[in-house]
Coordinates of C-alpha atoms in Angstrom, one line a residue:
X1 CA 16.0 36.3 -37.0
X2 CA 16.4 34.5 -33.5
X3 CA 15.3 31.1 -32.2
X4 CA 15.4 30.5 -28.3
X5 CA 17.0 27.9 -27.0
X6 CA 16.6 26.4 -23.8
X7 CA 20.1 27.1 -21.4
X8 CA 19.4 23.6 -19.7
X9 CA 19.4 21.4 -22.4
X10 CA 19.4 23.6 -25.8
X11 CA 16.6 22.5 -27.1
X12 CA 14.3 25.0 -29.2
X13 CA 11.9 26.9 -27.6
X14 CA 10.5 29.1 -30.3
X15 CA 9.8 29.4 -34.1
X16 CA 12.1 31.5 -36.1
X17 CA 11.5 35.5 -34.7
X18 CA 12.7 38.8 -36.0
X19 CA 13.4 41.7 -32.5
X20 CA 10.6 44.6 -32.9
X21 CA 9.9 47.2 -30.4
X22 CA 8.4 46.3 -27.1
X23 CA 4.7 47.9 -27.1
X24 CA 4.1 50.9 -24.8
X25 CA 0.5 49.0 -23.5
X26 CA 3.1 46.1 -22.5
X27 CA 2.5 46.7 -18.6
X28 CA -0.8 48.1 -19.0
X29 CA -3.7 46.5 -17.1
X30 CA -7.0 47.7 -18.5
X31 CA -10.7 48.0 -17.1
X32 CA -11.9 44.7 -14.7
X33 CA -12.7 42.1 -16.5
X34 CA -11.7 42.2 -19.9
X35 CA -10.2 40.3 -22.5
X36 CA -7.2 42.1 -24.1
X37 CA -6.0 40.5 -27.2
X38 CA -2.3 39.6 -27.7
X39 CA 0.6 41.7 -27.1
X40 CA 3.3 40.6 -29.9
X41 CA 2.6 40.1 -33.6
X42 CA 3.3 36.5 -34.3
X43 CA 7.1 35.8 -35.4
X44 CA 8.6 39.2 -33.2
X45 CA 9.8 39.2 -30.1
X46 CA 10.5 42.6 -28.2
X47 CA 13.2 42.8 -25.0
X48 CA 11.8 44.2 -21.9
X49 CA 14.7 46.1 -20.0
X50 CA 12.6 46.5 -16.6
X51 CA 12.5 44.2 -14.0
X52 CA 9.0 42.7 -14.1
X53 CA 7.2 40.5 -11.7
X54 CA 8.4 39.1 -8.0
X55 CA 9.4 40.0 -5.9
X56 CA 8.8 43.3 -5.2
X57 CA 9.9 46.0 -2.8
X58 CA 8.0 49.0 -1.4
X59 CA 9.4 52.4 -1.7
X60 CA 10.4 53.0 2.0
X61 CA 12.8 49.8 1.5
X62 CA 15.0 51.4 -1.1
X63 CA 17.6 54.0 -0.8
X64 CA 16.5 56.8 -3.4
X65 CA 20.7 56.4 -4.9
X66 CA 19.9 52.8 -5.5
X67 CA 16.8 54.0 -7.5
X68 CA 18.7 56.9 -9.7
X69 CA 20.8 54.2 -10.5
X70 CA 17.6 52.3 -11.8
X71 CA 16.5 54.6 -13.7
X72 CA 13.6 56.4 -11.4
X73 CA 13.5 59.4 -10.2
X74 CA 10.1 60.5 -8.1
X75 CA 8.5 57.9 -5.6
X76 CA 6.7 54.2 -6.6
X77 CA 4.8 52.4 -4.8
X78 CA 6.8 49.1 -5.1
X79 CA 9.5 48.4 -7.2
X80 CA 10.2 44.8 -8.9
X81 CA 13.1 42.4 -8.1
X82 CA 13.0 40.7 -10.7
X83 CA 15.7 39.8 -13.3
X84 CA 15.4 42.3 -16.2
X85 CA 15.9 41.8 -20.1
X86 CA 13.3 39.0 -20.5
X87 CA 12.0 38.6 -24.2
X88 CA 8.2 38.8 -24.5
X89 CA 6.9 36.9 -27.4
X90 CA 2.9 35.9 -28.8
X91 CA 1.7 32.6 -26.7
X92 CA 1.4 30.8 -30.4
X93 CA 4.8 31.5 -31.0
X94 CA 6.2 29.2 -27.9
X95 CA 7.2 25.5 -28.2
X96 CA 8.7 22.6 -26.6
X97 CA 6.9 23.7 -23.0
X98 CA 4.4 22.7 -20.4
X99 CA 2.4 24.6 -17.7
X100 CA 3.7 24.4 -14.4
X101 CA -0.2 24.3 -12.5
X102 CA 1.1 24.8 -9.0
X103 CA 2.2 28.1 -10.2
X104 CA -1.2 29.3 -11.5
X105 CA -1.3 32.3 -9.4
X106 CA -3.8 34.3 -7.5
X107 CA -5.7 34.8 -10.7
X108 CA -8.8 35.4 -11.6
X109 CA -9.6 34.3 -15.1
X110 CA -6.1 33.3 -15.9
X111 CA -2.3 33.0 -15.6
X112 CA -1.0 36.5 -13.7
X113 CA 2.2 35.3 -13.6
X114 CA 2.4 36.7 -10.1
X115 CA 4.7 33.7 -8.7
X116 CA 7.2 34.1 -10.9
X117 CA 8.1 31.3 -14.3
X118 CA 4.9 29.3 -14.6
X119 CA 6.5 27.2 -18.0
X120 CA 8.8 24.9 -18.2
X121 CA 11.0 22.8 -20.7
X122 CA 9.7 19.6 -21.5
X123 CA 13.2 18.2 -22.1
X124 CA 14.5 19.1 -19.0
X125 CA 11.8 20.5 -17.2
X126 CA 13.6 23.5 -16.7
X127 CA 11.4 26.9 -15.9
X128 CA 12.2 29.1 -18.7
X129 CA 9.0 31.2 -19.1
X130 CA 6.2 33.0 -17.8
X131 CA 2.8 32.7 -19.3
X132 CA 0.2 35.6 -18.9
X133 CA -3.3 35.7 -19.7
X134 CA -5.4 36.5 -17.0
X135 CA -8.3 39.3 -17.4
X136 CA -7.4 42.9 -17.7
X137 CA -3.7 41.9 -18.9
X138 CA -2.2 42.1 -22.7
X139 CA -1.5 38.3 -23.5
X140 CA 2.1 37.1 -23.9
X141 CA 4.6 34.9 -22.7
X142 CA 8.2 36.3 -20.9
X143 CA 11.3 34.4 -21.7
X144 CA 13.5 34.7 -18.8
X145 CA 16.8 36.0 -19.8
X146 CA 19.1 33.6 -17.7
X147 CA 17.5 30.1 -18.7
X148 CA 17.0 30.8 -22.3
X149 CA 19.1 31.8 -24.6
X150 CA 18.7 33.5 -28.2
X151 CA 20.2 31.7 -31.3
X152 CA 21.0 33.4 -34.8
X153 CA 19.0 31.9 -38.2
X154 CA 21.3 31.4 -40.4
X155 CA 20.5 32.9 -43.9
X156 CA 17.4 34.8 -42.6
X157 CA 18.0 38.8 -42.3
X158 CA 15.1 41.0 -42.6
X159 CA 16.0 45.3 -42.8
X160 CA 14.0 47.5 -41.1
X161 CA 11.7 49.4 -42.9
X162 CA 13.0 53.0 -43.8
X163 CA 10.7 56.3 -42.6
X164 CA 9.4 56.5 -46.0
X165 CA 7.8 53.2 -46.3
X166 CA 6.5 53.2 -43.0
X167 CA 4.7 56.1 -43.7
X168 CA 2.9 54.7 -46.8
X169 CA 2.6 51.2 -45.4
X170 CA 2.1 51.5 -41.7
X171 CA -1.0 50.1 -40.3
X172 CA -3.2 52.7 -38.2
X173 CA -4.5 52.5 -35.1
X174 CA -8.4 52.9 -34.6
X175 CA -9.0 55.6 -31.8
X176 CA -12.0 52.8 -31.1
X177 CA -12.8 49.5 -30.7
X178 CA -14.7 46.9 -29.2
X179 CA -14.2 45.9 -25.7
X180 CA -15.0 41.9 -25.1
X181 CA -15.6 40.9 -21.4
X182 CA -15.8 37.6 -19.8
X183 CA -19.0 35.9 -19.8
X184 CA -21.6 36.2 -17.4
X185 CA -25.1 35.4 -16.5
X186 CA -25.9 36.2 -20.1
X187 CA -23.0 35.0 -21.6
X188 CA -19.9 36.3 -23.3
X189 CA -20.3 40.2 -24.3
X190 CA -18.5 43.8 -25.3
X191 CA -18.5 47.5 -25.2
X192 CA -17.5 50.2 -27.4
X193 CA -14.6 52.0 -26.1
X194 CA -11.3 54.4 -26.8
X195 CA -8.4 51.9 -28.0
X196 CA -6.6 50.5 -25.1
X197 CA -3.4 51.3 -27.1
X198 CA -4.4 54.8 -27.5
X199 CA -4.4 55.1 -23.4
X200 CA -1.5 53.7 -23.1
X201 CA 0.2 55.9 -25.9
X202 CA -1.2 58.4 -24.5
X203 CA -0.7 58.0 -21.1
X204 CA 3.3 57.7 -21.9
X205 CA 3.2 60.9 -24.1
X206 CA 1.6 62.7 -21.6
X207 CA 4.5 62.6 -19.2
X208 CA 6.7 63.7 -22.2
X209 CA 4.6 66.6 -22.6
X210 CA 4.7 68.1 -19.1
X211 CA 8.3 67.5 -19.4
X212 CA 8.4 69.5 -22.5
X213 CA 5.8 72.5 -21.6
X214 CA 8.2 73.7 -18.4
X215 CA 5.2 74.3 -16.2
X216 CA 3.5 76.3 -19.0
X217 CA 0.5 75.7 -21.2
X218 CA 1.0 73.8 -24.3
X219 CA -1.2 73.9 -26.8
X220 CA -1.8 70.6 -29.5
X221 CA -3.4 70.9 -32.9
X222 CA -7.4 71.0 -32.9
X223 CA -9.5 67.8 -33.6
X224 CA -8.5 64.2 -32.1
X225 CA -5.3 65.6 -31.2
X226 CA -7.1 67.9 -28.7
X227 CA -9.8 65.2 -27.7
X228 CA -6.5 62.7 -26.7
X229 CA -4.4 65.5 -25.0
X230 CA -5.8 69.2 -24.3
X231 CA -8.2 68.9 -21.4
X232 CA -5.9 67.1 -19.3
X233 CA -2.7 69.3 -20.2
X234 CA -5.4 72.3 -19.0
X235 CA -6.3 70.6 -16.2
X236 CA -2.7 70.0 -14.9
X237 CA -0.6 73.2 -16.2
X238 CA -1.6 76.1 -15.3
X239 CA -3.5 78.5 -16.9
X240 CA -2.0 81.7 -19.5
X241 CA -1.8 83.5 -22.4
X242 CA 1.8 82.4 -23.5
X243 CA 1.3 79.3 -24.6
X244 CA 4.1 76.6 -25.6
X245 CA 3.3 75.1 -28.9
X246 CA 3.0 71.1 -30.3
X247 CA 2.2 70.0 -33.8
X248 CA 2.6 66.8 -35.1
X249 CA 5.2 66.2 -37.3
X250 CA 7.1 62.9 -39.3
X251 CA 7.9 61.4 -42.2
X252 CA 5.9 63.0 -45.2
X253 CA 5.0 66.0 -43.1
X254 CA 5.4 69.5 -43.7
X255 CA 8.7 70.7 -41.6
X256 CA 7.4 72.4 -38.6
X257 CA 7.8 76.0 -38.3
X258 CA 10.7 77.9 -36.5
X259 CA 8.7 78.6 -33.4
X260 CA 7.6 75.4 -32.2
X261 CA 8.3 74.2 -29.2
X262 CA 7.4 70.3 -29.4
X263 CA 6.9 67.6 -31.5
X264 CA 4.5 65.0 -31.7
X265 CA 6.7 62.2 -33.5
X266 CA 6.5 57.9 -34.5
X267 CA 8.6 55.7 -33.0
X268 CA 10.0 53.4 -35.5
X269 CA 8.1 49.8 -34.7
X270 CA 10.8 47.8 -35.6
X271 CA 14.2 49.7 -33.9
X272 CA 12.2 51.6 -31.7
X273 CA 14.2 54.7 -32.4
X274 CA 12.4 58.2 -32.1
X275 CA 12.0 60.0 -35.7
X276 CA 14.2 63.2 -35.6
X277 CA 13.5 65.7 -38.4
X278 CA 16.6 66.4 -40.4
X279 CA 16.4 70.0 -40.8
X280 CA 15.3 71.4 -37.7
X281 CA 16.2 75.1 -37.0
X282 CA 15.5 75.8 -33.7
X283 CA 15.2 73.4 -30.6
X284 CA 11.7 71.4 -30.1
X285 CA 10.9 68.6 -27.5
X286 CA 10.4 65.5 -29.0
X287 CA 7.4 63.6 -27.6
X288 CA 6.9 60.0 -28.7
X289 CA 3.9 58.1 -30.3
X290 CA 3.0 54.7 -31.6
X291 CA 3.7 54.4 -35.6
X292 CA -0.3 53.5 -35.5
X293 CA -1.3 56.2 -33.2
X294 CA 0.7 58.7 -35.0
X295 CA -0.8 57.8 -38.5
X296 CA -4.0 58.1 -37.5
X297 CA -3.7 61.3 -36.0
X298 CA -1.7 63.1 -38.9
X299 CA -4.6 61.1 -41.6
X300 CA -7.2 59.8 -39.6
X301 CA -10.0 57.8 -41.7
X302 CA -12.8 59.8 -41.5
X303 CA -16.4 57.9 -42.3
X304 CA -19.0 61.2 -42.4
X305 CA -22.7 60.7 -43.4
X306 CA -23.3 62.0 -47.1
X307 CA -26.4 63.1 -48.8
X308 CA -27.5 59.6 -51.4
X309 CA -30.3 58.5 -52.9
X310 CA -31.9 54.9 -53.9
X311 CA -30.1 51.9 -52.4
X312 CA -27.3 52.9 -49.6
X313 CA -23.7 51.8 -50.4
X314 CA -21.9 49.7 -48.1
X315 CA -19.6 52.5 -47.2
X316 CA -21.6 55.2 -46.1
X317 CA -22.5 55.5 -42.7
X318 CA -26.0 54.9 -41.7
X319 CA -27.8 57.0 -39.2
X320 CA -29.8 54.0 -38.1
X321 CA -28.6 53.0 -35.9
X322 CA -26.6 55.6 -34.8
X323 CA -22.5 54.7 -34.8
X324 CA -20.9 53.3 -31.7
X325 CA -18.6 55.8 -29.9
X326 CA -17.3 56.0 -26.7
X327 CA -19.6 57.1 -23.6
X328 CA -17.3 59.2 -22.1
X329 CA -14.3 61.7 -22.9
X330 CA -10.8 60.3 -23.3
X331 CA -9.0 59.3 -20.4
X332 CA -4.9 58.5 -20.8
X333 CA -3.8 55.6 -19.2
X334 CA -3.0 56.3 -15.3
X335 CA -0.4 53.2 -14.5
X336 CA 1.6 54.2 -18.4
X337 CA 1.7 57.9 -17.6
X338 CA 3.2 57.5 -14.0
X339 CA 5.9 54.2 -15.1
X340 CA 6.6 56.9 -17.8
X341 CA 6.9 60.3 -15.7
X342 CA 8.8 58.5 -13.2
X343 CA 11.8 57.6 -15.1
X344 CA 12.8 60.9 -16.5
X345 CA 14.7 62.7 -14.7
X346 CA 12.9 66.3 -15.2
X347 CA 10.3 64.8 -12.8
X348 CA 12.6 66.0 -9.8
X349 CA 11.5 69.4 -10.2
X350 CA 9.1 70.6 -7.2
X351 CA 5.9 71.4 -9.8
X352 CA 6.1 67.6 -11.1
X353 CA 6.7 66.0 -7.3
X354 CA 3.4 68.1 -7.0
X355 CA 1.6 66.4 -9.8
X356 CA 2.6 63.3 -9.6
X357 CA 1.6 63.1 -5.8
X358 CA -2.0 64.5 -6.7
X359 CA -1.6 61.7 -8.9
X360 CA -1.8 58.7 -6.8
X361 CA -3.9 60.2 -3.7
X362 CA -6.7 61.0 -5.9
X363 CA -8.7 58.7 -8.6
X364 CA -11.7 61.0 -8.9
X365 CA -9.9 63.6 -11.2
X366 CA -11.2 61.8 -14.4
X367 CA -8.4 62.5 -16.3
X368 CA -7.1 59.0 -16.4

């Protein structure tokens, strides 16, 4: 467990927090207009290792070495100046700060935090965060890695969880949920949609899985698997009979067979480590997913109508009115998929320059 401190003056900045994982939606901006919820459970705190925020530079203005040695390796648009390693934490869990309202941003229903730290220390007035909460963004607040400083608890140690408890204990992720919007003419409202979190997850294993399928099909286990993955891994590999093979696989699961040739796998929430199965026998890809993602795919809670009589329990799904589902097909996340592809280093070869460069001169693909 950390506290932050201020590097001005020392003064506390936080509530006690324990260092988690940083979310793979982190830097994902979603629909126009909608109200995201916020991006750190309260009491974590997750370190970004990108640069994030101004200023920025476009592509043309940096020498492609300079951007190897960043960690990218196909063309951006723009990449960010600013100082990496910041700690993102829940807005609820900062203290000891004030709003800087000069730095509000070009915003629209928000804080962006577009020009740069818009907190500062109330002791010393120092800027030592950046606020976000604008439409469209995941809400959280950015510790800046060179005015604040982390501080041990002393006597407070929590373990991470081992596989096996995760995989009895984990919360799932819903596939769906409801959207809320800002209000308008007829005041505040919401849509029924995929889970942001699943785009995003998806988005990022996506890029993993074109890695892994070496500019051949790849085919992922029937149901919501397929729904999340198969139409847009047919749309972008080409077509054949020999097909490259994914199955999910994890703590509690069956091993996978010999002949697989990727796996769909948790990240651990808390160490963000990648589970590796202990007795593998060949060589598989290993394509990352969200603990919650991944739980629901390998047990997903399924709520099917069933034939009753007299009254109707309060768990059985009514037919009147019909249950809310999303009115379109899944789509991954476009801006995940590409900060993902970008920065491994397979995406050099010529059949991934080609996708990725379909990628960004056409939005009408409907794939993200």
């Amino acid at each position: 467990m950390f506290v932050f401190v201020c590097a001005g003056c020392g003064v506390e900045l936080t509530i006690p927090l324990s260092q988690v994982s940083l979310p793979v939606h982190a830097r994902q901006k979603y629909g126009n207009g909608a109200q995201l919820p916020v991006l750190m459970e309260s009491g974590t705190f997750a370190v970004d290792p990108d640069p994030w925020g101004g200023p920025w530079r476009l592509w043309d203005e940096i020498d492609p070495s300079e951007a190897e040695a960043r960690g990218i390796y196909a063309p951006v648009y723009a990449l960010s100046d600013g100082t990496p390693g910041a700690s993102v934490i829940a807005p609820g869990d900062i203290r000891g700060t004030r709003l800087i309202p000069e730095k509000r941003g070009g915003a629209c229903c928000g804080l962006d935090g577009a020009e740069g730290p818009n907190m500062a220390c109330e002791a010393c007035d120092l800027p030592v965060a950046t606020r976000v909460d604008d439409c469209s963004l995941w809400q959280m607040v950015r510790l800046g890695p060179d005015v604040v400083h982390r501080v041990p608890v002393d006597g407070i140690h929590t373990a991470p969880l081992s596989w096996a408890e995760l995989a009895e204990k984990g919360e799932k992720t819903p596939p769906f949920e409801p959207i809320a919007t800002w209000g308008g003419r007829l005041g505040p409202n919401h849509y029924w949609s995929w889970s942001p979190q699943w785009e995003a997850a998806a988005g990022q294993a996506l890029a993993h899985l074109l890695i892994a399928s070496q500019g051949q099909p790849v085919k992922v286990p029937d149901g919501l698997t397929a729904d999340v993955f198969q139409r847009t891994l047919d749309a972008l590999l080409p077509a054949g009979t020999l097909k490259r093979r994914a199955v999910l696989a994890g703590p509690g699961q069956p091993s996978p067979d010999a002949d697989v040739d990727i796996l769909l796998v948790p990240v651990h929430p808390q160490t963000g480590r990648t589970w590796t199965p202990a007795d593998l026998t060949a060589p598989a890809y290993l394509v990352p997913l969200p603990l919650g993602v991944w739980l629901w795919l390998v047990s997903p809670e399924r709520n099917l109508p069933i034939p009753t009589s007299g009254r109707i329990a309060q768990d059985v799904l009514r037919d009147d009115p019909l249950p809310l589902l999303p009115n379109h097909l899944f789509r991954a996340d476009r801006g995940t998929f590409q900060h993902t592809l970008v920065r491994l280093p397979a995406v050099r070869s010529p059949w991934l320059h080609t996708i990725l460069e379909n990628l960004t001169q056409s939005t009408s693909a409907g794939l993200f």
